[in-house]
Short mmCIF file of C-alpha atoms in Angstrom, two decimals:
data_model
loop_
_atom_site.label_atom_id
_atom_site.label_comp_id
_atom_site.label_asym_id
_atom_site.label_seq_id
_atom_site.Cartn_x
_atom_site.Cartn_y
_atom_site.Cartn_z
CA MET A 1300 -150.12 -20.33 -67.48
CA ILE A 1301 -150.64 -23.86 -66.87
CA GLU A 1302 -153.44 -26.06 -67.25
CA ALA A 1303 -153.89 -29.97 -66.36
CA ARG A 1304 -156.70 -32.05 -68.16
CA HIS A 1305 -158.29 -35.29 -67.03
CA LEU A 1306 -155.57 -36.58 -65.12
CA ILE A 1307 -155.57 -39.95 -63.98
CA GLN A 1308 -152.99 -41.80 -61.49
CA ARG A 1309 -153.49 -45.21 -59.88
CA PHE A 1310 -151.40 -46.72 -57.52
CA HIS A 1311 -150.89 -50.61 -56.81
CA SER A 1312 -150.19 -51.62 -53.49
CA ARG A 1313 -150.63 -55.17 -51.74
CA ARG A 1314 -153.71 -53.78 -50.29
CA GLY A 1315 -155.08 -53.13 -53.94
CA ALA A 1316 -155.52 -50.34 -56.28
CA VAL A 1317 -155.39 -46.64 -55.02
CA VAL A 1318 -156.81 -43.74 -57.08
CA ALA A 1319 -154.78 -40.92 -56.30
CA LEU A 1320 -155.98 -38.70 -59.30
CA ASP A 1321 -159.47 -39.65 -61.20
CA GLY A 1322 -159.80 -37.25 -63.90
CA VAL A 1323 -158.68 -34.01 -62.42
CA SER A 1324 -158.42 -31.03 -64.65
CA LEU A 1325 -157.43 -27.61 -63.25
CA SER A 1326 -156.12 -24.42 -65.03
CA LEU A 1327 -153.87 -21.87 -63.15
CA GLN A 1328 -153.20 -18.23 -64.25
CA ALA A 1329 -150.36 -15.96 -63.72
CA GLY A 1330 -150.65 -14.08 -60.56
CA GLU A 1331 -153.00 -16.76 -59.06
CA TRP A 1332 -152.99 -18.43 -55.86
CA VAL A 1333 -154.91 -21.73 -55.68
CA ILE A 1334 -155.03 -23.88 -52.58
CA VAL A 1335 -156.17 -27.48 -52.94
CA ARG A 1336 -157.58 -28.79 -49.43
CA GLY A 1337 -158.92 -32.43 -48.52
CA PRO A 1338 -157.83 -35.02 -46.32
CA SER A 1339 -154.72 -37.04 -46.55
CA GLY A 1340 -154.30 -39.51 -49.09
CA CYS A 1341 -156.96 -37.81 -51.35
CA GLY A 1342 -154.28 -37.03 -54.10
CA LYS A 1343 -152.99 -33.56 -53.18
CA THR A 1344 -149.46 -34.21 -53.48
CA THR A 1345 -149.88 -36.31 -56.41
CA LEU A 1346 -151.53 -33.30 -58.14
CA LEU A 1347 -148.67 -31.10 -57.23
CA PHE A 1348 -146.03 -33.55 -58.66
CA ALA A 1349 -147.93 -34.12 -62.00
CA ILE A 1350 -148.17 -30.25 -62.48
CA GLY A 1351 -144.48 -29.94 -61.64
CA GLY A 1352 -143.40 -32.13 -63.97
CA LEU A 1353 -142.08 -34.69 -61.63
CA ARG A 1354 -144.55 -37.52 -62.10
CA ALA A 1355 -146.27 -38.59 -65.30
CA PRO A 1356 -149.89 -39.19 -64.73
CA GLN A 1357 -151.06 -42.43 -66.58
CA SER A 1358 -153.62 -40.51 -68.65
CA GLY A 1359 -154.38 -36.97 -69.20
CA GLU A 1360 -152.05 -33.96 -69.97
CA VAL A 1361 -150.26 -30.98 -68.16
CA ARG A 1362 -149.82 -28.18 -70.67
CA PHE A 1363 -147.59 -25.64 -70.26
CA GLY A 1364 -148.30 -22.82 -72.93
CA ALA A 1365 -148.12 -24.95 -76.31
CA TRP A 1366 -146.26 -27.92 -74.76
CA ASP A 1367 -147.73 -31.01 -73.00
CA LEU A 1368 -145.01 -31.49 -70.19
CA TYR A 1369 -145.25 -35.33 -70.74
CA ARG A 1370 -145.84 -35.85 -74.33
CA ASP A 1371 -143.89 -32.94 -75.90
CA MET A 1372 -141.02 -32.90 -73.45
CA SER A 1373 -138.27 -35.54 -73.19
CA PRO A 1374 -137.22 -35.99 -69.37
CA GLU A 1375 -134.29 -33.81 -70.03
CA ARG A 1376 -136.30 -31.03 -71.05
CA ARG A 1377 -138.58 -31.43 -68.35
CA ALA A 1378 -135.84 -31.29 -66.02
CA VAL A 1379 -134.99 -27.72 -67.34
CA PHE A 1380 -138.52 -26.71 -67.31
CA ARG A 1381 -138.53 -27.67 -63.53
CA SER A 1382 -135.53 -25.72 -62.85
CA GLN A 1383 -136.32 -22.63 -64.65
CA THR A 1384 -140.05 -22.56 -64.08
CA VAL A 1385 -141.09 -24.49 -60.79
CA GLY A 1386 -140.11 -23.83 -57.03
CA PHE A 1387 -141.09 -26.66 -54.79
CA VAL A 1388 -141.73 -26.70 -51.17
CA PHE A 1389 -141.95 -30.14 -49.72
CA GLN A 1390 -143.90 -31.25 -46.94
CA GLN A 1391 -141.02 -32.84 -44.92
CA TYR A 1392 -138.76 -29.74 -45.87
CA HIS A 1393 -136.12 -32.00 -47.41
CA LEU A 1394 -133.32 -29.84 -46.14
CA ILE A 1395 -129.73 -31.34 -46.76
CA PRO A 1396 -128.61 -32.23 -42.87
CA TYR A 1397 -124.86 -31.15 -43.54
CA LEU A 1398 -125.44 -28.03 -45.42
CA SER A 1399 -125.73 -24.63 -43.79
CA VAL A 1400 -128.82 -22.88 -44.15
CA LEU A 1401 -127.45 -20.56 -46.83
CA GLU A 1402 -125.96 -23.51 -48.71
CA ASN A 1403 -129.33 -25.35 -48.57
CA VAL A 1404 -130.79 -22.23 -50.11
CA LEU A 1405 -128.25 -22.20 -52.79
CA THR A 1406 -128.90 -25.60 -53.81
CA PRO A 1407 -130.98 -25.02 -56.95
CA ALA A 1408 -128.04 -23.14 -58.20
CA ILE A 1409 -126.23 -26.34 -58.40
CA VAL A 1410 -128.57 -27.21 -61.06
CA ARG A 1411 -128.85 -23.72 -62.67
CA PRO A 1412 -125.77 -21.70 -62.04
CA ASP A 1413 -126.21 -18.05 -61.63
CA PRO A 1414 -123.40 -15.55 -60.33
CA ALA A 1415 -126.43 -13.41 -58.52
CA ALA A 1416 -127.85 -16.46 -56.58
CA ASP A 1417 -125.52 -15.92 -53.47
CA ALA A 1418 -126.79 -12.22 -53.20
CA ARG A 1419 -130.30 -13.32 -53.80
CA ALA A 1420 -130.33 -15.93 -51.38
CA ARG A 1421 -129.03 -13.71 -48.58
CA ASP A 1422 -131.83 -11.32 -49.60
CA LEU A 1423 -134.14 -13.95 -49.26
CA LEU A 1424 -132.81 -15.02 -46.03
CA GLU A 1425 -133.03 -11.64 -44.74
CA ARG A 1426 -136.69 -11.34 -45.54
CA PHE A 1427 -137.35 -14.45 -43.79
CA GLY A 1428 -135.79 -13.36 -40.67
CA LEU A 1429 -132.77 -15.88 -40.82
CA ARG A 1430 -130.08 -13.48 -41.47
CA ASP A 1431 -128.56 -14.65 -38.19
CA ARG A 1432 -128.72 -18.56 -39.23
CA LEU A 1433 -127.05 -18.29 -42.36
CA ASN A 1434 -124.21 -20.90 -41.10
CA HIS A 1435 -126.28 -23.09 -38.91
CA ARG A 1436 -127.28 -26.41 -39.91
CA PRO A 1437 -130.87 -27.68 -40.26
CA ALA A 1438 -130.79 -29.59 -37.06
CA GLU A 1439 -130.25 -26.45 -35.25
CA LEU A 1440 -133.13 -24.68 -36.62
CA SER A 1441 -136.93 -24.67 -35.14
CA THR A 1442 -139.63 -26.35 -37.51
CA GLY A 1443 -140.44 -22.58 -38.53
CA GLU A 1444 -137.14 -21.64 -39.47
CA ARG A 1445 -136.72 -24.84 -41.36
CA GLN A 1446 -139.75 -24.29 -43.03
CA ARG A 1447 -138.71 -20.76 -43.99
CA THR A 1448 -135.40 -21.87 -45.15
CA ALA A 1449 -137.49 -24.51 -47.70
CA LEU A 1450 -139.31 -21.49 -48.87
CA ALA A 1451 -136.33 -19.60 -49.62
CA ARG A 1452 -134.85 -22.20 -51.52
CA ALA A 1453 -137.89 -22.69 -53.48
CA LEU A 1454 -137.92 -19.06 -54.37
CA LEU A 1455 -134.09 -18.91 -55.40
CA ASN A 1456 -134.36 -19.28 -59.09
CA GLN A 1457 -137.46 -16.97 -59.11
CA PRO A 1458 -139.69 -19.50 -60.65
CA ARG A 1459 -143.26 -18.68 -62.18
CA LEU A 1460 -144.74 -21.41 -60.43
CA LEU A 1461 -144.55 -22.26 -56.68
CA LEU A 1462 -145.91 -25.71 -55.56
CA ALA A 1463 -146.14 -25.94 -51.69
CA ASP A 1464 -147.19 -29.19 -50.00
CA GLU A 1465 -148.39 -28.06 -46.49
CA PRO A 1466 -146.07 -24.96 -45.95
CA THR A 1467 -147.92 -23.83 -42.98
CA GLY A 1468 -148.37 -27.15 -41.34
CA ASN A 1469 -147.09 -27.37 -37.57
CA LEU A 1470 -146.12 -23.75 -37.57
CA ASP A 1471 -146.83 -21.25 -35.07
CA GLU A 1472 -148.99 -18.01 -35.87
CA THR A 1473 -145.89 -15.79 -36.44
CA ASN A 1474 -144.22 -18.35 -38.92
CA VAL A 1475 -147.39 -18.96 -40.49
CA ALA A 1476 -147.84 -15.01 -41.05
CA ILE A 1477 -144.15 -14.82 -42.54
CA VAL A 1478 -144.72 -17.70 -44.95
CA LEU A 1479 -148.07 -16.35 -46.29
CA GLU A 1480 -147.02 -12.84 -46.41
CA ALA A 1481 -143.92 -14.37 -48.48
CA LEU A 1482 -146.28 -16.09 -50.96
CA ARG A 1483 -148.67 -13.12 -51.09
CA ALA A 1484 -145.60 -10.83 -52.35
CA PHE A 1485 -144.60 -13.90 -54.82
CA VAL A 1486 -148.39 -13.91 -56.07
CA ARG A 1487 -148.29 -9.59 -56.40
CA ASP A 1488 -145.09 -10.08 -58.44
CA GLY A 1489 -146.95 -12.17 -61.28
CA GLY A 1490 -145.83 -15.72 -59.57
CA THR A 1491 -148.52 -18.34 -59.47
CA VAL A 1492 -148.77 -20.69 -56.37
CA LEU A 1493 -150.67 -23.98 -56.07
CA MET A 1494 -150.73 -25.16 -52.48
CA ALA A 1495 -152.02 -28.35 -50.70
CA SER A 1496 -153.07 -27.14 -47.09
CA HIS A 1497 -155.43 -28.11 -44.48
CA ASP A 1498 -154.57 -24.72 -43.02
CA GLU A 1499 -157.79 -22.36 -42.56
CA ARG A 1500 -155.45 -19.55 -41.91
CA ALA A 1501 -154.17 -19.63 -45.50
CA PHE A 1502 -157.55 -20.10 -47.30
CA ALA A 1503 -158.45 -16.24 -46.86
CA GLN A 1504 -155.32 -15.31 -48.70
CA ALA A 1505 -156.05 -17.71 -51.79
CA HIS A 1506 -158.03 -16.70 -54.97
CA ARG A 1507 -159.37 -19.85 -54.93
CA VAL A 1508 -159.95 -22.97 -52.69
CA LEU A 1509 -160.63 -26.44 -54.16
CA ARG A 1510 -161.43 -29.51 -52.25
CA MET A 1511 -160.10 -32.90 -53.38
CA MET A 1512 -161.81 -36.22 -52.21
CA GLN A 1513 -160.61 -39.39 -53.58
CA GLY A 1514 -158.69 -38.05 -56.42
CA ARG A 1515 -161.38 -36.05 -57.89
CA ILE A 1516 -161.85 -32.12 -57.31
CA VAL A 1517 -165.47 -31.96 -55.87
CA SER A 1518 -165.83 -28.10 -55.19
CA MET B 1272 -19.36 -76.49 -65.24
CA GLY B 1273 -16.62 -74.77 -63.51
CA ASP B 1274 -18.71 -71.97 -62.29
CA SER B 1275 -19.79 -71.05 -58.75
CA PHE B 1276 -23.74 -70.56 -58.05
CA HIS B 1277 -25.29 -67.88 -56.11
CA VAL B 1278 -28.72 -68.66 -54.98
CA GLU B 1279 -30.65 -65.11 -55.72
CA ARG B 1280 -33.88 -66.36 -53.93
CA VAL B 1281 -36.10 -69.38 -53.35
CA GLU B 1282 -39.47 -69.12 -55.12
CA ARG B 1283 -42.54 -70.00 -53.04
CA SER B 1284 -43.58 -73.58 -53.35
CA ARG B 1285 -46.24 -74.16 -56.20
CA GLY B 1286 -46.79 -77.61 -55.98
CA THR B 1287 -45.96 -78.21 -59.60
CA SER B 1288 -43.10 -79.32 -61.77
CA ASP B 1289 -41.93 -75.62 -61.25
CA ASP B 1290 -40.91 -76.47 -57.76
CA LEU B 1291 -37.96 -78.79 -59.22
CA ALA B 1292 -36.73 -76.13 -61.76
CA VAL B 1293 -33.74 -73.99 -61.50
CA TRP B 1294 -34.22 -70.45 -62.66
CA VAL B 1295 -31.15 -69.07 -64.55
CA ALA B 1296 -30.45 -66.12 -66.56
CA LEU B 1297 -30.47 -66.95 -70.42
CA ASP B 1298 -27.01 -65.81 -71.22
CA LYS B 1299 -25.53 -67.91 -68.61
CA ALA B 1300 -27.88 -70.95 -69.49
CA GLN B 1301 -26.34 -70.43 -73.11
CA GLN B 1302 -22.75 -69.86 -71.85
CA TRP B 1303 -22.87 -72.82 -69.68
CA LEU B 1304 -24.48 -75.21 -72.22
CA GLY B 1305 -21.86 -74.06 -74.73
CA GLN B 1306 -24.52 -72.63 -77.31
CA PRO B 1307 -24.18 -68.88 -77.09
CA GLY B 1308 -27.08 -67.16 -78.96
CA ARG B 1309 -28.56 -70.63 -79.57
CA ILE B 1310 -31.08 -71.02 -77.07
CA ASN B 1311 -33.95 -68.54 -76.20
CA ALA B 1312 -37.03 -68.26 -74.56
CA ILE B 1313 -40.63 -66.94 -75.57
CA LEU B 1314 -42.28 -65.38 -72.51
CA ALA B 1315 -45.99 -66.02 -73.06
CA LEU B 1316 -47.05 -65.87 -69.39
CA GLU B 1317 -49.43 -62.92 -69.64
CA CYS B 1318 -51.14 -64.45 -72.62
CA VAL B 1319 -54.86 -66.18 -72.14
CA CYS B 1320 -53.42 -69.67 -72.94
CA HIS B 1321 -53.90 -73.28 -71.87
CA SER B 1322 -52.45 -76.37 -72.81
CA GLU B 1323 -54.24 -76.81 -76.26
CA SER B 1324 -52.97 -73.51 -77.48
CA LEU B 1325 -49.41 -74.08 -76.25
CA GLY B 1326 -49.13 -77.12 -78.66
CA GLN B 1327 -50.58 -74.89 -81.34
CA ILE B 1328 -47.59 -72.13 -80.48
CA SER B 1329 -45.07 -74.90 -80.53
CA ALA B 1330 -46.24 -76.09 -83.92
CA GLU B 1331 -46.31 -72.49 -85.64
CA ILE B 1332 -42.94 -71.88 -84.27
CA GLY B 1333 -41.59 -75.19 -85.58
CA ARG B 1334 -43.03 -74.33 -88.95
CA ILE B 1335 -41.22 -70.88 -88.98
CA LEU B 1336 -37.97 -72.03 -87.42
CA PRO B 1337 -37.49 -75.48 -88.69
CA ASP B 1338 -34.06 -76.13 -87.20
CA VAL B 1339 -35.17 -75.23 -83.84
CA GLN B 1340 -35.95 -77.52 -81.21
CA VAL B 1341 -39.10 -76.07 -79.09
CA PHE B 1342 -39.61 -76.97 -75.49
CA GLU B 1343 -42.96 -76.15 -73.65
CA PHE B 1344 -42.57 -74.65 -70.28
CA SER B 1345 -46.25 -74.74 -69.86
CA SER B 1346 -46.66 -75.53 -66.22
CA MET B 1347 -47.10 -71.65 -65.25
CA ALA B 1348 -49.27 -71.18 -68.04
CA LYS B 1349 -51.33 -74.59 -67.32
CA GLY B 1350 -51.59 -73.36 -63.56
CA ARG B 1351 -52.97 -69.83 -64.28
CA ALA B 1352 -55.20 -71.45 -67.18
CA GLU B 1353 -56.58 -73.91 -64.64
CA VAL B 1354 -57.10 -71.34 -61.86
CA ARG B 1355 -58.69 -68.94 -64.64
CA GLN B 1356 -60.95 -72.00 -65.65
CA ARG B 1357 -61.84 -72.67 -61.98
CA ALA B 1358 -62.80 -69.01 -61.43
CA ALA B 1359 -64.77 -68.86 -64.73
CA GLU B 1360 -66.51 -72.29 -63.63
CA ALA B 1361 -67.04 -70.88 -60.05
CA ALA B 1362 -68.36 -67.47 -61.70
CA ARG B 1363 -70.70 -69.55 -63.86
CA ALA B 1364 -72.06 -71.72 -61.21
CA ALA B 1365 -72.64 -68.70 -59.10
CA ILE B 1366 -74.63 -66.89 -61.88
CA ALA B 1367 -76.63 -69.98 -62.60
CA ALA B 1368 -77.29 -70.58 -58.89
CA GLU B 1369 -78.38 -66.63 -58.71
CA LYS B 1370 -80.20 -67.03 -61.77
CA ALA B 1371 -82.16 -70.12 -60.51
CA GLN B 1372 -82.73 -68.12 -57.26
CA ARG B 1373 -84.18 -65.28 -59.23
CA PHE B 1374 -86.39 -67.76 -60.88
CA ARG B 1375 -87.58 -69.17 -58.09
CA LEU B 1376 -88.40 -66.21 -56.33
CA ARG B 1377 -90.30 -64.78 -59.49
CA ALA B 1378 -92.21 -68.19 -59.70
CA GLU B 1379 -93.02 -68.18 -56.01
CA ARG B 1380 -94.00 -64.17 -56.79
CA GLU B 1381 -96.08 -65.01 -59.53
CA ARG B 1382 -97.79 -67.97 -57.72
CA LEU B 1383 -98.70 -65.61 -54.75
CA PHE B 1384 -99.83 -62.85 -57.08
CA ALA B 1385 -101.88 -65.41 -59.07
CA TRP B 1386 -104.24 -65.73 -56.34
CA ALA B 1387 -103.57 -62.37 -54.23
CA VAL B 1388 -103.96 -60.04 -56.91
CA PRO B 1389 -107.53 -61.25 -57.97
CA LEU B 1390 -108.60 -61.88 -54.53
CA THR B 1391 -107.65 -58.25 -53.31
CA SER B 1392 -109.16 -56.82 -56.57
CA VAL B 1393 -112.45 -58.69 -55.84
CA TRP B 1394 -112.30 -57.74 -52.03
CA ALA B 1395 -111.74 -54.15 -52.97
CA ALA B 1396 -114.18 -53.96 -55.78
CA LEU B 1397 -117.01 -55.64 -53.27
CA TRP B 1398 -115.88 -52.99 -50.47
CA LEU B 1399 -116.24 -50.19 -53.07
CA LEU B 1400 -119.71 -51.71 -54.19
CA ILE B 1401 -121.17 -51.82 -50.41
CA PHE B 1402 -119.58 -48.43 -49.93
CA SER B 1403 -121.51 -46.58 -53.21
CA PHE B 1404 -124.58 -48.58 -52.45
CA SER B 1405 -124.77 -47.18 -48.79
CA ASN B 1406 -123.56 -43.75 -50.22
CA VAL B 1407 -126.47 -43.85 -52.47
CA ARG B 1408 -128.79 -44.93 -49.84
CA ALA B 1409 -127.80 -42.18 -47.71
CA ARG B 1410 -127.98 -39.61 -50.43
CA ARG B 1411 -131.42 -40.54 -51.56
CA SER B 1412 -133.28 -37.62 -50.15
CA GLU B 1413 -130.66 -35.15 -51.50
CA ILE B 1414 -130.59 -37.00 -54.98
CA GLY B 1415 -134.46 -36.97 -55.13
CA LEU B 1416 -134.12 -32.98 -54.30
CA LEU B 1417 -131.63 -32.30 -57.01
CA ARG B 1418 -133.54 -34.19 -59.36
CA ALA B 1419 -136.64 -32.00 -58.58
CA PHE B 1420 -134.98 -28.91 -58.80
CA GLY B 1421 -134.10 -30.02 -62.44
CA LEU B 1422 -130.67 -31.88 -62.17
CA GLN B 1423 -130.13 -34.33 -65.22
CA TRP B 1424 -129.88 -38.06 -64.33
CA ALA B 1425 -126.66 -37.95 -66.40
CA ARG B 1426 -124.99 -35.57 -63.78
CA VAL B 1427 -126.05 -37.56 -61.04
CA LEU B 1428 -124.56 -40.71 -62.58
CA LEU B 1429 -121.38 -38.73 -63.63
CA PHE B 1430 -121.45 -37.52 -59.70
CA PHE B 1431 -121.08 -40.97 -58.33
CA LEU B 1432 -118.69 -42.19 -60.95
CA ALA B 1433 -116.37 -39.25 -60.61
CA LYS B 1434 -116.53 -39.72 -56.83
CA ALA B 1435 -115.85 -43.73 -57.42
CA ALA B 1436 -112.64 -42.83 -59.55
CA TRP B 1437 -111.63 -40.16 -57.15
CA ILE B 1438 -111.67 -42.93 -54.35
CA GLY B 1439 -110.13 -45.58 -56.88
CA LEU B 1440 -107.03 -43.12 -57.85
CA LEU B 1441 -106.36 -42.08 -54.06
CA GLY B 1442 -106.64 -46.04 -53.10
CA GLY B 1443 -104.15 -46.85 -55.70
CA LEU B 1444 -101.79 -43.78 -54.73
CA LEU B 1445 -101.90 -45.17 -51.13
CA GLY B 1446 -101.71 -48.47 -52.34
CA ALA B 1447 -98.51 -47.99 -54.23
CA VAL B 1448 -96.88 -46.06 -51.33
CA ALA B 1449 -97.84 -48.49 -48.94
CA GLY B 1450 -96.27 -51.34 -51.38
CA LEU B 1451 -93.11 -49.54 -51.50
CA GLY B 1452 -93.10 -48.84 -47.69
CA ALA B 1453 -93.39 -52.42 -47.34
CA ALA B 1454 -90.94 -53.41 -49.68
CA MET B 1455 -88.07 -51.34 -48.52
CA PRO B 1456 -87.38 -52.35 -45.12
CA ALA B 1457 -88.04 -56.04 -46.14
CA ALA B 1458 -85.02 -55.60 -48.83
CA GLY B 1459 -82.92 -54.64 -45.95
CA GLU B 1460 -82.11 -51.38 -47.79
CA GLY B 1461 -83.80 -48.63 -45.56
CA TRP B 1462 -85.50 -45.70 -46.99
CA SER B 1463 -83.68 -43.53 -49.46
CA TRP B 1464 -85.02 -41.82 -52.56
CA LEU B 1465 -82.47 -43.04 -54.74
CA LEU B 1466 -83.57 -46.66 -54.17
CA ILE B 1467 -87.17 -45.68 -54.62
CA ARG B 1468 -86.41 -44.24 -57.79
CA SER B 1469 -84.19 -47.27 -58.98
CA VAL B 1470 -86.80 -49.99 -57.91
CA THR B 1471 -89.90 -47.95 -59.05
CA ASP B 1472 -91.01 -48.40 -62.57
CA PRO B 1473 -93.15 -45.12 -63.09
CA GLY B 1474 -95.11 -47.10 -65.94
CA ARG B 1475 -96.20 -49.80 -63.18
CA VAL B 1476 -96.92 -47.17 -60.52
CA LEU B 1477 -98.93 -45.38 -63.08
CA LEU B 1478 -100.67 -48.67 -64.23
CA ALA B 1479 -101.45 -49.59 -60.69
CA VAL B 1480 -103.29 -46.22 -60.01
CA LEU B 1481 -105.19 -46.24 -63.06
CA ALA B 1482 -106.35 -49.62 -62.54
CA GLY B 1483 -107.61 -48.68 -58.92
CA ALA B 1484 -109.64 -45.98 -60.67
CA LEU B 1485 -111.01 -48.20 -63.29
CA LEU B 1486 -111.77 -50.92 -60.89
CA SER B 1487 -113.44 -48.45 -58.33
CA VAL B 1488 -115.34 -47.04 -61.52
CA ALA B 1489 -116.63 -50.57 -62.36
CA ALA B 1490 -117.66 -51.22 -58.94
CA GLY B 1491 -119.51 -48.07 -58.75
CA LEU B 1492 -121.20 -48.36 -61.93
CA GLY B 1493 -124.08 -50.21 -60.47
CA PRO B 1494 -124.81 -47.86 -57.49
CA ALA B 1495 -124.45 -44.85 -59.59
CA LEU B 1496 -127.10 -46.11 -62.34
CA VAL B 1497 -129.32 -46.97 -59.52
CA ALA B 1498 -128.74 -43.59 -57.81
CA ALA B 1499 -129.27 -41.70 -61.39
CA ARG B 1500 -132.75 -43.85 -62.10
CA GLN B 1501 -134.28 -43.10 -59.04
CA ASP B 1502 -137.62 -41.28 -59.36
CA PRO B 1503 -137.48 -38.28 -57.60
CA ALA B 1504 -141.31 -38.25 -56.91
CA ASP B 1505 -141.03 -41.54 -55.31
CA ILE B 1506 -138.18 -40.38 -52.69
CA LEU B 1507 -139.76 -37.00 -52.07
CA ALA B 1508 -143.36 -38.59 -51.59
CA GLU B 1509 -142.04 -41.34 -49.08
CA GLU B 1510 -140.08 -39.65 -46.89
#
């Protein structure tokens, strides 16, 4: 479905160069759940962003079908690719503080309007146990509820690829179970999950668990 | 003359040679002077004439009636002409004074506007610039998120420019209303729609409102470009 080849990404800071991706290659199939584990700063988030069409690597390619996301697609076309194909769950949730839970879940529909989006958002929130929280603001939610809201938002546009950065970090058992069940259902329906995680509870659910160190996939 | 006189009335003193005149009916005067039908009068009291034109009238009568002796009875006409002249001069002077006063006021207004309008515009633009930058900063996470979801940078730019234009339009309208509000009581006329309509040039109000929007868009362009060009990956990774 999507394939990364020889990705290289270096960042330069005052303390010197940091190699975030050092020749990473990775292939993801439809209906596959892959977890990337590794210490903080090993390049997990950079890999997710590169595969999601958010940040171009300095070299290497990310192929989606016959297309290289960064060589064959303009930034505008890549934006369309993201809106149609990719769902993101960010580590910090990035919920918009002045919008309600329902409105937050509907934000991808701003980019890609769909008359059925409202019904789908309500359905997702019902599935994630947030029916009673539709009109609450993010500040009024627990950490688990925020994470579930972010997951519902990522699934709103029915993406084919879900990129999740530590989606179970800081969650209690109940919330971890809800999130993992949602990801399992997504994969069962043919979706692909690439997830950065330290959470051993998630490892058992994935088809593959890759270990990253200093920008490389080591096992 | 062998006749008795009855004084009908005494005219009000005018301070002219008329005060020494005796006014009698023309037929009586012809009779007393033994020249019936030979003496006549041309009453030209309502004409707009003065001393020069009276001479011209006398000359013309002399040409038409060569045997007639013409006496000008001009004092009333002269007096009226003088009064009219004085009134006209006074009116001209008043108009000139009014024009000068208006010119002075206009010059003062123009001097004031020459620095007040640019200063106010720069101040407003600066304020809008700061407001727009702080708005972009406050919505950084939101912009990054929507860009990650596939929002085109041009739409981000358009959003911030539209917001700036809206603020400018609103500011222009409020400014026009506030300006009128300040001008009406200062003119001592109080409020009335009729007055507002009579002193308000709709074209200028429209121009002010559009200029406000344009200024706002110009001030918001930089921050809007910054917002549109932000790298969503940078924003989402750093927060």
